[in-house]
mmCIF file of C-alpha atoms and ligand atoms in Angstrom:
data_model
loop_
_atom_site.group_PDB
_atom_site.id
_atom_site.type_symbol
_atom_site.label_atom_id
_atom_site.label_comp_id
_atom_site.label_asym_id
_atom_site.label_seq_id
_atom_site.Cartn_x
_atom_site.Cartn_y
_atom_site.Cartn_z
ATOM 1 C CA UNK A 12 -52.733 120.620 -247.025
ATOM 2 C CA UNK A 13 -49.153 120.157 -248.140
ATOM 3 C CA UNK A 14 -47.960 122.836 -250.610
ATOM 4 C CA UNK A 15 -46.163 121.711 -253.764
ATOM 5 C CA UNK A 16 -42.415 121.927 -253.754
ATOM 6 C CA UNK A 17 -42.059 125.015 -255.967
ATOM 7 C CA UNK A 18 -39.533 127.844 -255.758
ATOM 8 C CA UNK A 19 -42.376 130.377 -255.454
ATOM 9 C CA UNK A 20 -40.280 133.539 -255.388
ATOM 10 C CA UNK A 21 -38.496 132.609 -258.614
ATOM 11 C CA UNK A 22 -41.567 131.650 -260.630
ATOM 12 C CA UNK A 23 -42.102 133.687 -263.772
ATOM 13 C CA UNK A 24 -45.344 134.434 -265.594
ATOM 14 C CA UNK A 25 -45.720 131.214 -267.537
ATOM 15 C CA UNK A 26 -47.909 128.163 -267.750
ATOM 16 C CA UNK A 27 -47.365 125.514 -265.101
ATOM 17 C CA UNK A 28 -49.567 122.427 -265.212
ATOM 18 C CA UNK A 29 -51.638 122.022 -262.039
ATOM 19 C CA UNK A 30 -53.695 119.028 -260.843
ATOM 20 C CA UNK A 31 -57.252 119.892 -261.875
ATOM 21 C CA UNK A 32 -59.239 122.068 -264.248
ATOM 22 C CA UNK A 33 -62.990 122.633 -264.554
ATOM 23 C CA UNK A 34 -64.777 121.724 -267.794
ATOM 24 C CA UNK A 35 -68.395 122.221 -268.802
ATOM 25 C CA UNK A 36 -69.897 121.545 -272.229
ATOM 26 C CA UNK A 37 -72.785 123.276 -273.961
ATOM 27 C CA UNK A 38 -74.840 121.088 -276.257
ATOM 28 C CA UNK A 39 -78.442 121.111 -277.522
ATOM 29 C CA UNK A 40 -78.964 124.521 -275.961
ATOM 30 C CA UNK A 41 -77.873 123.724 -272.401
ATOM 31 C CA UNK A 42 -74.770 123.574 -270.203
ATOM 32 C CA UNK A 43 -73.995 120.267 -268.506
ATOM 33 C CA UNK A 44 -73.124 120.152 -264.825
ATOM 34 C CA UNK A 45 -69.407 120.409 -265.411
ATOM 35 C CA UNK A 46 -66.645 118.576 -263.601
ATOM 36 C CA UNK A 47 -63.052 118.805 -262.465
ATOM 37 C CA UNK A 48 -60.765 116.769 -264.699
ATOM 38 C CA UNK A 49 -57.069 115.896 -264.744
ATOM 39 C CA UNK A 50 -56.291 116.030 -268.465
ATOM 40 C CA UNK A 51 -54.914 119.452 -269.488
ATOM 41 C CA UNK A 52 -55.443 118.737 -273.189
ATOM 42 C CA UNK A 53 -58.468 119.797 -275.205
ATOM 43 C CA UNK A 54 -59.603 117.604 -278.076
ATOM 44 C CA UNK A 55 -61.889 119.305 -280.602
ATOM 45 C CA UNK A 56 -62.860 118.909 -284.230
ATOM 46 C CA UNK A 57 -60.471 120.358 -286.816
ATOM 47 C CA UNK A 58 -63.256 122.689 -287.961
ATOM 48 C CA UNK A 59 -64.242 123.978 -284.496
ATOM 49 C CA UNK A 60 -65.569 127.560 -284.434
ATOM 50 C CA UNK A 61 -62.657 128.695 -282.298
ATOM 51 C CA UNK A 62 -60.081 127.358 -284.743
ATOM 52 C CA UNK A 63 -61.676 128.769 -287.883
ATOM 53 C CA UNK A 64 -63.294 132.030 -286.791
ATOM 54 C CA UNK A 65 -61.739 132.792 -283.391
ATOM 55 C CA UNK A 66 -64.944 132.421 -281.429
ATOM 56 C CA UNK A 67 -63.445 132.619 -277.957
ATOM 57 C CA UNK A 68 -63.223 134.892 -274.940
ATOM 58 C CA UNK A 69 -61.474 134.679 -271.590
ATOM 59 C CA UNK A 70 -61.025 136.145 -268.142
ATOM 60 C CA UNK A 71 -58.005 136.614 -265.896
ATOM 61 C CA UNK A 72 -58.007 136.753 -262.106
ATOM 62 C CA UNK A 73 -55.964 135.565 -259.127
ATOM 63 C CA UNK A 74 -56.165 133.663 -255.859
ATOM 64 C CA UNK A 75 -54.043 134.924 -252.963
ATOM 65 C CA UNK A 76 -52.957 133.601 -249.608
ATOM 66 C CA UNK A 77 -53.747 136.263 -247.043
ATOM 67 C CA UNK A 78 -51.644 137.254 -244.068
ATOM 68 C CA UNK A 79 -53.807 135.057 -241.790
ATOM 69 C CA UNK A 80 -53.515 132.024 -244.081
ATOM 70 C CA UNK A 81 -56.800 132.045 -245.983
ATOM 71 C CA UNK A 82 -57.063 131.482 -249.706
ATOM 72 C CA UNK A 83 -59.112 134.267 -251.255
ATOM 73 C CA UNK A 84 -60.025 135.649 -254.635
ATOM 74 C CA UNK A 85 -60.738 139.239 -255.599
ATOM 75 C CA UNK A 86 -64.114 140.402 -256.941
ATOM 76 C CA UNK A 87 -64.877 137.255 -258.987
ATOM 77 C CA UNK A 88 -68.423 138.530 -259.558
ATOM 78 C CA UNK A 89 -67.020 141.254 -261.803
ATOM 79 C CA UNK A 90 -65.151 138.715 -263.937
ATOM 80 C CA UNK A 91 -68.362 136.689 -264.237
ATOM 81 C CA UNK A 92 -70.246 139.784 -265.322
ATOM 82 C CA UNK A 93 -67.588 140.808 -267.822
ATOM 83 C CA UNK A 94 -67.464 137.334 -269.353
ATOM 84 C CA UNK A 95 -71.214 137.530 -269.857
ATOM 85 C CA UNK A 96 -70.727 140.749 -271.845
ATOM 86 C CA UNK A 97 -67.977 139.110 -273.921
ATOM 87 C CA UNK A 98 -70.123 136.045 -274.677
ATOM 88 C CA UNK A 99 -73.099 138.112 -275.758
ATOM 89 C CA UNK A 100 -70.998 140.141 -278.181
ATOM 90 C CA UNK A 101 -69.492 136.980 -279.688
ATOM 91 C CA UNK A 102 -72.810 135.097 -280.017
ATOM 92 C CA UNK A 103 -71.716 132.576 -277.412
ATOM 93 C CA UNK A 104 -73.998 131.136 -274.727
ATOM 94 C CA UNK A 105 -73.589 132.820 -271.342
ATOM 95 C CA UNK A 106 -72.189 130.658 -268.569
ATOM 96 C CA UNK A 107 -74.372 131.689 -265.594
ATOM 97 C CA UNK A 108 -72.568 134.162 -263.316
ATOM 98 C CA UNK A 109 -73.144 132.226 -260.086
ATOM 99 C CA UNK A 110 -71.937 129.017 -261.744
ATOM 100 C CA UNK A 111 -68.879 130.880 -263.032
ATOM 101 C CA UNK A 112 -67.914 131.918 -259.494
ATOM 102 C CA UNK A 113 -68.601 128.362 -258.286
ATOM 103 C CA UNK A 114 -66.375 126.895 -261.009
ATOM 104 C CA UNK A 115 -63.551 129.286 -260.109
ATOM 105 C CA UNK A 116 -63.820 128.344 -256.429
ATOM 106 C CA UNK A 117 -63.881 124.610 -257.181
ATOM 107 C CA UNK A 118 -60.822 124.874 -259.410
ATOM 108 C CA UNK A 119 -58.846 126.874 -256.852
ATOM 109 C CA UNK A 120 -59.845 124.467 -254.047
ATOM 110 C CA UNK A 121 -58.719 121.505 -256.148
ATOM 111 C CA UNK A 122 -55.361 123.204 -256.729
ATOM 112 C CA UNK A 123 -54.915 124.676 -253.248
ATOM 113 C CA UNK A 124 -51.445 123.102 -253.041
ATOM 114 C CA UNK A 125 -50.412 125.437 -255.857
ATOM 115 C CA UNK A 126 -51.616 128.656 -254.222
ATOM 116 C CA UNK A 127 -48.345 130.349 -253.292
ATOM 117 C CA UNK A 128 -47.824 130.985 -249.569
ATOM 118 C CA UNK A 129 -48.227 134.474 -248.125
ATOM 119 C CA UNK A 130 -45.140 136.630 -248.377
ATOM 120 C CA UNK A 131 -43.631 134.999 -251.477
ATOM 121 C CA UNK A 132 -45.088 137.658 -253.782
ATOM 122 C CA UNK A 133 -46.383 134.847 -255.988
ATOM 123 C CA UNK A 134 -50.085 134.185 -256.688
ATOM 124 C CA UNK A 135 -52.289 131.629 -258.403
ATOM 125 C CA UNK A 136 -53.432 132.975 -261.750
ATOM 126 C CA UNK A 137 -56.909 131.796 -262.769
ATOM 127 C CA UNK A 138 -57.958 131.579 -266.402
ATOM 128 C CA UNK A 139 -61.660 131.018 -267.178
ATOM 129 C CA UNK A 140 -62.415 130.849 -270.896
ATOM 130 C CA UNK A 141 -64.918 129.659 -273.451
ATOM 131 C CA UNK A 142 -64.759 128.647 -277.086
ATOM 132 C CA UNK A 143 -66.898 127.347 -279.935
ATOM 133 C CA UNK A 144 -66.119 123.636 -280.049
ATOM 134 C CA UNK A 145 -68.347 122.265 -282.809
ATOM 135 C CA UNK A 146 -67.570 122.377 -286.537
ATOM 136 C CA UNK A 147 -68.553 125.452 -288.560
ATOM 137 C CA UNK A 148 -67.471 126.096 -292.117
ATOM 138 C CA UNK A 149 -70.007 128.719 -293.123
ATOM 139 C CA UNK A 150 -69.472 131.876 -291.054
ATOM 140 C CA UNK A 151 -71.904 131.513 -288.177
ATOM 141 C CA UNK A 152 -71.845 130.820 -284.439
ATOM 142 C CA UNK A 153 -70.949 127.276 -283.359
ATOM 143 C CA UNK A 154 -73.688 125.030 -281.941
ATOM 144 C CA UNK A 155 -71.537 123.635 -279.131
ATOM 145 C CA UNK A 156 -69.209 125.314 -276.643
ATOM 146 C CA UNK A 157 -66.781 124.478 -273.897
ATOM 147 C CA UNK A 158 -66.246 126.555 -270.746
ATOM 148 C CA UNK A 159 -63.041 125.816 -268.854
ATOM 149 C CA UNK A 160 -61.138 127.145 -265.855
ATOM 150 C CA UNK A 161 -57.491 126.350 -265.253
ATOM 151 C CA UNK A 162 -54.983 127.765 -262.812
ATOM 152 C CA UNK A 163 -51.246 128.331 -262.924
ATOM 153 C CA UNK A 164 -48.962 129.681 -260.204
ATOM 154 C CA UNK A 165 -47.205 132.901 -261.234
ATOM 155 C CA UNK A 166 -44.255 134.649 -259.648
ATOM 156 C CA UNK A 167 -43.961 138.126 -258.200
ATOM 157 C CA UNK A 168 -44.379 140.666 -260.976
ATOM 158 C CA UNK A 169 -41.674 143.048 -259.777
ATOM 159 C CA UNK A 170 -39.075 140.363 -259.155
ATOM 160 C CA UNK A 171 -35.934 142.342 -259.896
ATOM 161 C CA UNK A 172 -37.471 145.435 -258.269
ATOM 162 C CA UNK A 173 -39.712 147.987 -259.948
ATOM 163 C CA UNK A 174 -38.555 149.150 -263.377
ATOM 164 C CA UNK A 175 -40.670 151.926 -264.886
ATOM 165 C CA UNK A 176 -41.623 151.203 -268.481
ATOM 166 C CA UNK A 177 -40.897 153.057 -271.685
ATOM 167 C CA UNK A 178 -43.878 153.002 -274.018
ATOM 168 C CA UNK A 179 -44.541 154.360 -277.488
ATOM 169 C CA UNK A 180 -47.592 155.962 -279.019
ATOM 170 C CA UNK A 181 -48.763 153.397 -281.551
ATOM 171 C CA UNK A 182 -49.649 153.961 -285.197
ATOM 172 C CA UNK A 183 -51.571 150.698 -285.344
ATOM 173 C CA UNK A 184 -55.069 150.685 -283.823
ATOM 174 C CA UNK A 185 -56.330 148.287 -281.178
ATOM 175 C CA UNK A 186 -60.081 148.772 -281.328
ATOM 176 C CA UNK A 187 -62.480 150.328 -283.791
ATOM 177 C CA UNK A 188 -65.400 152.479 -282.672
ATOM 178 C CA UNK A 189 -68.341 150.118 -282.056
ATOM 179 C CA UNK A 190 -65.998 147.140 -282.384
ATOM 180 C CA UNK A 191 -64.834 144.645 -279.778
ATOM 181 C CA UNK A 192 -62.347 146.677 -277.722
ATOM 182 C CA UNK A 193 -64.606 146.582 -274.651
ATOM 183 C CA UNK A 194 -64.796 142.782 -274.439
ATOM 184 C CA UNK A 195 -62.136 140.255 -273.476
ATOM 185 C CA UNK A 196 -61.942 138.443 -276.796
ATOM 186 C CA UNK A 197 -58.904 136.453 -277.888
ATOM 187 C CA UNK A 198 -59.100 138.190 -281.250
ATOM 188 C CA UNK A 199 -58.134 141.522 -279.618
ATOM 189 C CA UNK A 200 -54.860 139.916 -278.600
ATOM 190 C CA UNK A 201 -54.186 138.060 -281.838
ATOM 191 C CA UNK A 202 -54.171 141.291 -283.794
ATOM 192 C CA UNK A 203 -51.960 143.067 -281.222
ATOM 193 C CA UNK A 204 -49.113 140.526 -281.403
ATOM 194 C CA UNK A 205 -47.462 142.038 -284.457
ATOM 195 C CA UNK A 206 -47.399 145.446 -282.802
ATOM 196 C CA UNK A 207 -46.029 144.313 -279.456
ATOM 197 C CA UNK A 208 -43.254 142.296 -281.108
ATOM 198 C CA UNK A 209 -42.415 145.352 -283.197
ATOM 199 C CA UNK A 210 -42.446 147.586 -280.089
ATOM 200 C CA UNK A 211 -40.045 145.231 -278.307
ATOM 201 C CA UNK A 212 -37.769 145.144 -281.359
ATOM 202 C CA UNK A 213 -37.676 148.944 -281.290
ATOM 203 C CA UNK A 214 -36.787 148.973 -277.588
ATOM 204 C CA UNK A 215 -40.214 149.788 -276.114
ATOM 205 C CA UNK A 216 -42.029 147.846 -273.426
ATOM 206 C CA UNK A 217 -45.580 148.557 -274.552
ATOM 207 C CA UNK A 218 -47.800 150.354 -277.054
ATOM 208 C CA UNK A 219 -50.055 153.225 -276.095
ATOM 209 C CA UNK A 220 -53.117 152.998 -278.303
ATOM 210 C CA UNK A 221 -55.050 156.131 -279.228
ATOM 211 C CA UNK A 222 -58.694 156.233 -280.285
ATOM 212 C CA UNK A 223 -58.855 154.817 -283.801
ATOM 213 C CA UNK A 224 -61.299 157.418 -285.137
ATOM 214 C CA UNK A 225 -59.285 160.577 -284.419
ATOM 215 C CA UNK A 226 -55.872 159.419 -283.109
ATOM 216 C CA UNK A 227 -56.213 162.058 -280.438
ATOM 217 C CA UNK A 228 -57.384 160.509 -277.190
ATOM 218 C CA UNK A 229 -55.500 158.036 -275.010
ATOM 219 C CA UNK A 230 -57.099 154.597 -274.786
ATOM 220 C CA UNK A 231 -55.004 151.791 -273.247
ATOM 221 C CA UNK A 232 -52.152 149.378 -273.983
ATOM 222 C CA UNK A 233 -52.603 145.892 -275.436
ATOM 223 C CA UNK A 234 -53.498 144.419 -272.064
ATOM 224 C CA UNK A 235 -53.733 147.096 -269.395
ATOM 225 C CA UNK A 236 -55.646 150.319 -268.677
ATOM 226 C CA UNK A 237 -53.965 153.659 -267.904
ATOM 227 C CA UNK A 238 -54.145 155.696 -264.780
ATOM 228 C CA UNK A 239 -52.516 159.096 -264.587
ATOM 229 C CA UNK A 240 -51.806 161.380 -261.661
ATOM 230 C CA UNK A 241 -51.934 165.125 -262.227
ATOM 231 C CA UNK A 242 -49.408 167.498 -260.678
ATOM 232 C CA UNK A 243 -52.035 168.533 -258.136
ATOM 233 C CA UNK A 244 -52.613 164.932 -257.075
ATOM 234 C CA UNK A 245 -55.798 164.012 -258.954
ATOM 235 C CA UNK A 246 -56.158 160.477 -260.321
ATOM 236 C CA UNK A 247 -57.350 160.528 -263.926
ATOM 237 C CA UNK A 248 -58.254 157.622 -266.202
ATOM 238 C CA UNK A 249 -59.457 157.552 -269.825
ATOM 239 C CA UNK A 250 -63.166 157.220 -270.527
ATOM 240 C CA UNK A 251 -63.928 155.469 -273.793
ATOM 241 C CA UNK A 252 -66.311 152.866 -275.145
ATOM 242 C CA UNK A 253 -63.472 150.982 -276.801
ATOM 243 C CA UNK A 254 -61.274 150.140 -273.808
ATOM 244 C CA UNK A 255 -61.572 146.965 -271.766
ATOM 245 C CA UNK A 256 -63.164 147.773 -268.391
ATOM 246 C CA UNK A 257 -60.297 146.696 -266.116
ATOM 247 C CA UNK A 258 -61.394 145.466 -262.702
ATOM 248 C CA UNK A 259 -58.047 146.600 -261.279
ATOM 249 C CA UNK A 260 -58.539 150.108 -262.649
ATOM 250 C CA UNK A 261 -62.105 150.317 -261.315
ATOM 251 C CA UNK A 262 -60.889 149.092 -257.917
ATOM 252 C CA UNK A 263 -57.986 151.565 -257.877
ATOM 253 C CA UNK A 264 -60.389 154.460 -258.436
ATOM 254 C CA UNK A 265 -62.385 153.398 -255.386
ATOM 255 C CA UNK A 266 -59.153 153.032 -253.398
ATOM 256 C CA UNK A 267 -58.013 156.503 -254.494
ATOM 257 C CA UNK A 268 -61.304 158.063 -253.460
ATOM 258 C CA UNK A 269 -62.283 156.134 -250.337
ATOM 259 C CA UNK A 270 -58.932 155.100 -248.842
ATOM 260 C CA UNK A 271 -56.596 157.893 -249.943
ATOM 261 C CA UNK A 272 -59.073 160.778 -250.133
ATOM 262 C CA UNK A 273 -57.963 161.716 -253.648
ATOM 263 C CA UNK A 274 -60.066 163.299 -256.327
ATOM 264 C CA UNK A 275 -60.701 160.946 -259.250
ATOM 265 C CA UNK A 276 -61.828 161.676 -262.780
ATOM 266 C CA UNK A 277 -62.857 159.373 -265.590
ATOM 267 C CA UNK A 278 -62.818 161.432 -268.751
ATOM 268 C CA UNK A 279 -61.364 161.719 -272.224
ATOM 269 C CA UNK A 280 -57.628 162.394 -272.128
ATOM 270 C CA UNK A 281 -56.096 164.267 -275.051
ATOM 271 C CA UNK A 282 -52.596 163.120 -275.962
ATOM 272 C CA UNK A 283 -51.370 166.720 -275.615
ATOM 273 C CA UNK A 284 -52.091 166.409 -271.890
ATOM 274 C CA UNK A 285 -49.529 163.638 -271.424
ATOM 275 C CA UNK A 286 -46.643 166.063 -270.875
ATOM 276 C CA UNK A 287 -48.468 167.636 -267.926
ATOM 277 C CA UNK A 288 -48.966 164.504 -265.812
ATOM 278 C CA UNK A 289 -46.843 163.715 -262.762
ATOM 279 C CA UNK A 290 -47.265 159.921 -262.862
ATOM 280 C CA UNK A 291 -48.518 157.248 -265.207
ATOM 281 C CA UNK A 292 -49.261 153.599 -264.575
ATOM 282 C CA UNK A 293 -50.597 150.537 -266.399
ATOM 283 C CA UNK A 294 -53.131 148.565 -264.434
ATOM 284 C CA UNK A 295 -54.356 145.014 -264.694
ATOM 285 C CA UNK A 296 -54.557 141.802 -262.711
ATOM 286 C CA UNK A 297 -50.992 140.683 -263.545
ATOM 287 C CA UNK A 298 -49.046 143.639 -262.111
ATOM 288 C CA UNK A 299 -51.758 145.642 -260.279
ATOM 289 C CA UNK A 300 -49.869 148.772 -261.448
ATOM 290 C CA UNK A 301 -46.711 149.007 -263.540
ATOM 291 C CA UNK A 302 -45.273 152.509 -263.501
ATOM 292 C CA UNK A 303 -44.498 154.204 -266.814
ATOM 293 C CA UNK A 304 -41.398 156.411 -266.831
ATOM 294 C CA UNK A 305 -41.304 157.557 -270.429
ATOM 295 C CA UNK A 306 -43.762 157.939 -273.306
ATOM 296 C CA UNK A 307 -42.350 158.367 -276.799
ATOM 297 C CA UNK A 308 -44.599 160.000 -279.377
ATOM 298 C CA UNK A 309 -42.813 159.732 -282.725
ATOM 299 C CA UNK A 310 -39.509 161.229 -281.668
ATOM 300 C CA UNK A 311 -40.898 163.393 -278.885
ATOM 301 C CA UNK A 312 -39.939 162.025 -275.490
ATOM 302 C CA UNK A 313 -42.209 162.691 -272.554
ATOM 303 C CA UNK A 314 -40.380 161.908 -269.329
ATOM 304 C CA UNK A 315 -42.700 161.538 -266.366
ATOM 305 C CA UNK A 316 -41.410 163.446 -263.293
ATOM 306 C CA UNK A 317 -41.632 160.188 -261.308
ATOM 307 C CA UNK A 318 -38.561 159.033 -263.256
ATOM 308 C CA UNK A 319 -37.100 155.733 -264.384
ATOM 309 C CA UNK A 320 -36.119 154.124 -261.083
ATOM 310 C CA UNK A 321 -39.224 153.870 -258.904
ATOM 311 C CA UNK A 322 -42.988 154.200 -258.700
ATOM 312 C CA UNK A 323 -44.312 157.714 -258.269
ATOM 313 C CA UNK A 324 -45.567 158.459 -254.725
ATOM 314 C CA UNK A 325 -49.282 158.304 -255.552
ATOM 315 C CA UNK A 326 -48.877 155.193 -257.722
ATOM 316 C CA UNK A 327 -47.006 153.555 -254.839
ATOM 317 C CA UNK A 328 -49.774 154.395 -252.368
ATOM 318 C CA UNK A 329 -52.408 153.026 -254.728
ATOM 319 C CA UNK A 330 -50.359 149.874 -255.269
ATOM 320 C CA UNK A 331 -49.694 149.325 -251.555
ATOM 321 C CA UNK A 332 -53.322 149.907 -250.616
ATOM 322 C CA UNK A 333 -54.864 147.613 -253.222
ATOM 323 C CA UNK A 334 -52.338 144.815 -252.631
ATOM 324 C CA UNK A 335 -52.884 145.333 -248.883
ATOM 325 C CA UNK A 336 -56.606 144.734 -249.421
ATOM 326 C CA UNK A 337 -55.968 141.668 -251.588
ATOM 327 C CA UNK A 338 -53.532 140.139 -249.093
ATOM 328 C CA UNK A 339 -55.815 140.814 -246.144
ATOM 329 C CA UNK A 340 -53.599 143.405 -244.456
ATOM 330 C CA UNK A 341 -56.212 146.123 -244.914
ATOM 331 C CA UNK A 342 -59.957 145.924 -244.510
ATOM 332 C CA UNK A 343 -61.663 145.462 -247.877
ATOM 333 C CA UNK A 344 -64.802 147.192 -249.107
ATOM 334 C CA UNK A 345 -67.832 144.944 -248.723
ATOM 335 C CA UNK A 346 -67.909 142.098 -251.262
ATOM 336 C CA UNK A 347 -64.393 142.565 -252.648
ATOM 337 C CA UNK A 348 -62.758 139.552 -251.002
ATOM 338 C CA UNK A 349 -64.213 136.117 -251.596
ATOM 339 C CA UNK A 350 -62.824 133.647 -249.048
ATOM 340 C CA UNK A 351 -62.293 130.198 -250.595
ATOM 341 C CA UNK A 352 -60.797 128.414 -247.611
HETATM 342 C C1 PLP B 8 -57.709 142.030 -269.106
HETATM 343 C C2 PLP B 8 -57.402 143.358 -269.696
HETATM 344 C C3 PLP B 8 -57.128 144.490 -268.897
HETATM 345 C C4 PLP B 8 -57.015 144.428 -267.401
HETATM 346 O O1 PLP B 8 -58.199 144.076 -266.751
HETATM 347 P P1 PLP B 8 -58.180 143.560 -265.246
HETATM 348 O O2 PLP B 8 -59.593 143.177 -264.989
HETATM 349 O O3 PLP B 8 -57.743 144.689 -264.391
HETATM 350 O O4 PLP B 8 -57.221 142.421 -265.187
HETATM 351 C C5 PLP B 8 -56.922 145.701 -269.543
HETATM 352 N N1 PLP B 8 -56.944 145.801 -270.890
HETATM 353 C C6 PLP B 8 -57.187 144.736 -271.682
HETATM 354 C C7 PLP B 8 -57.203 144.928 -273.147
HETATM 355 C C8 PLP B 8 -57.419 143.489 -271.107
HETATM 356 O O5 PLP B 8 -57.655 142.446 -271.901
#
């Protein structure tokens, strides 16, 4: 297969139209078979549930070209499972998990020419999502839904080299106790836009959200989970019912334990502990881990010992090991790598 003529190494993180996307419709209580289509546009009624009451959720994952030339994806079963949780919480019909994985595979296969070659640092981002497509004016779940998967090639995350982030402790909350913080709902992003624009205007890269009930415990940023490294080399990550269960974070904990022999802890993290950590990173599919160099808590600056020029040593090892697994340079735990072709 001939690859598209794209300057892979200089791609950013933006939408690029690819050849095919998968579409399946839910009507009269059942999903149709679904099909790959060419048209990137969605036509829905002006009163569709998604447009009026934000009934939509999504997933984010990637396809990689491995060192030996295969196209693979990483733990798609966990995305399928997580989307099921999101759908249930939003009163949307579940798209069966095995069909979800099948749809992802079909879409990647159909766009194989857009999967960046090994060594470019670029990857094919995959976006499965679902929305209420039929008209609702009274507040209630839609009767009809659309499940779609599209792909878009994205460039290397650390293009100009690694630059540790400066983040601020946020006054605005992300997720209420017993709310929707643990599901991947579009609404969680809509309400975070004001705060991220404000953070950028104030010179910060990201917001650190604390638990909304007590403003005491560290939760996550708008789109990534935290991992911390203690001065004695333990990997610690916040435990909370209101953070989104990141597949990257869960995978990194396994890597820390089973590949690097580190002690790992998932527990509540008080914000007073921040000053004692050696390293801090944000983890998610897009970057794997972005190092944090500085945390600003209302005028108090916490400078991580790992500094503002590179990843801390443990963060770097975690990053290298997980990306090594994804790119096929290191043996993966059973079931982590799904070979597409
Ligand atoms: C998607 C997402 C993450 C990262 O999850 P991954 O599965 O690692 O990509 C973290 N936090 C939020 C709020 C998210 O939406």
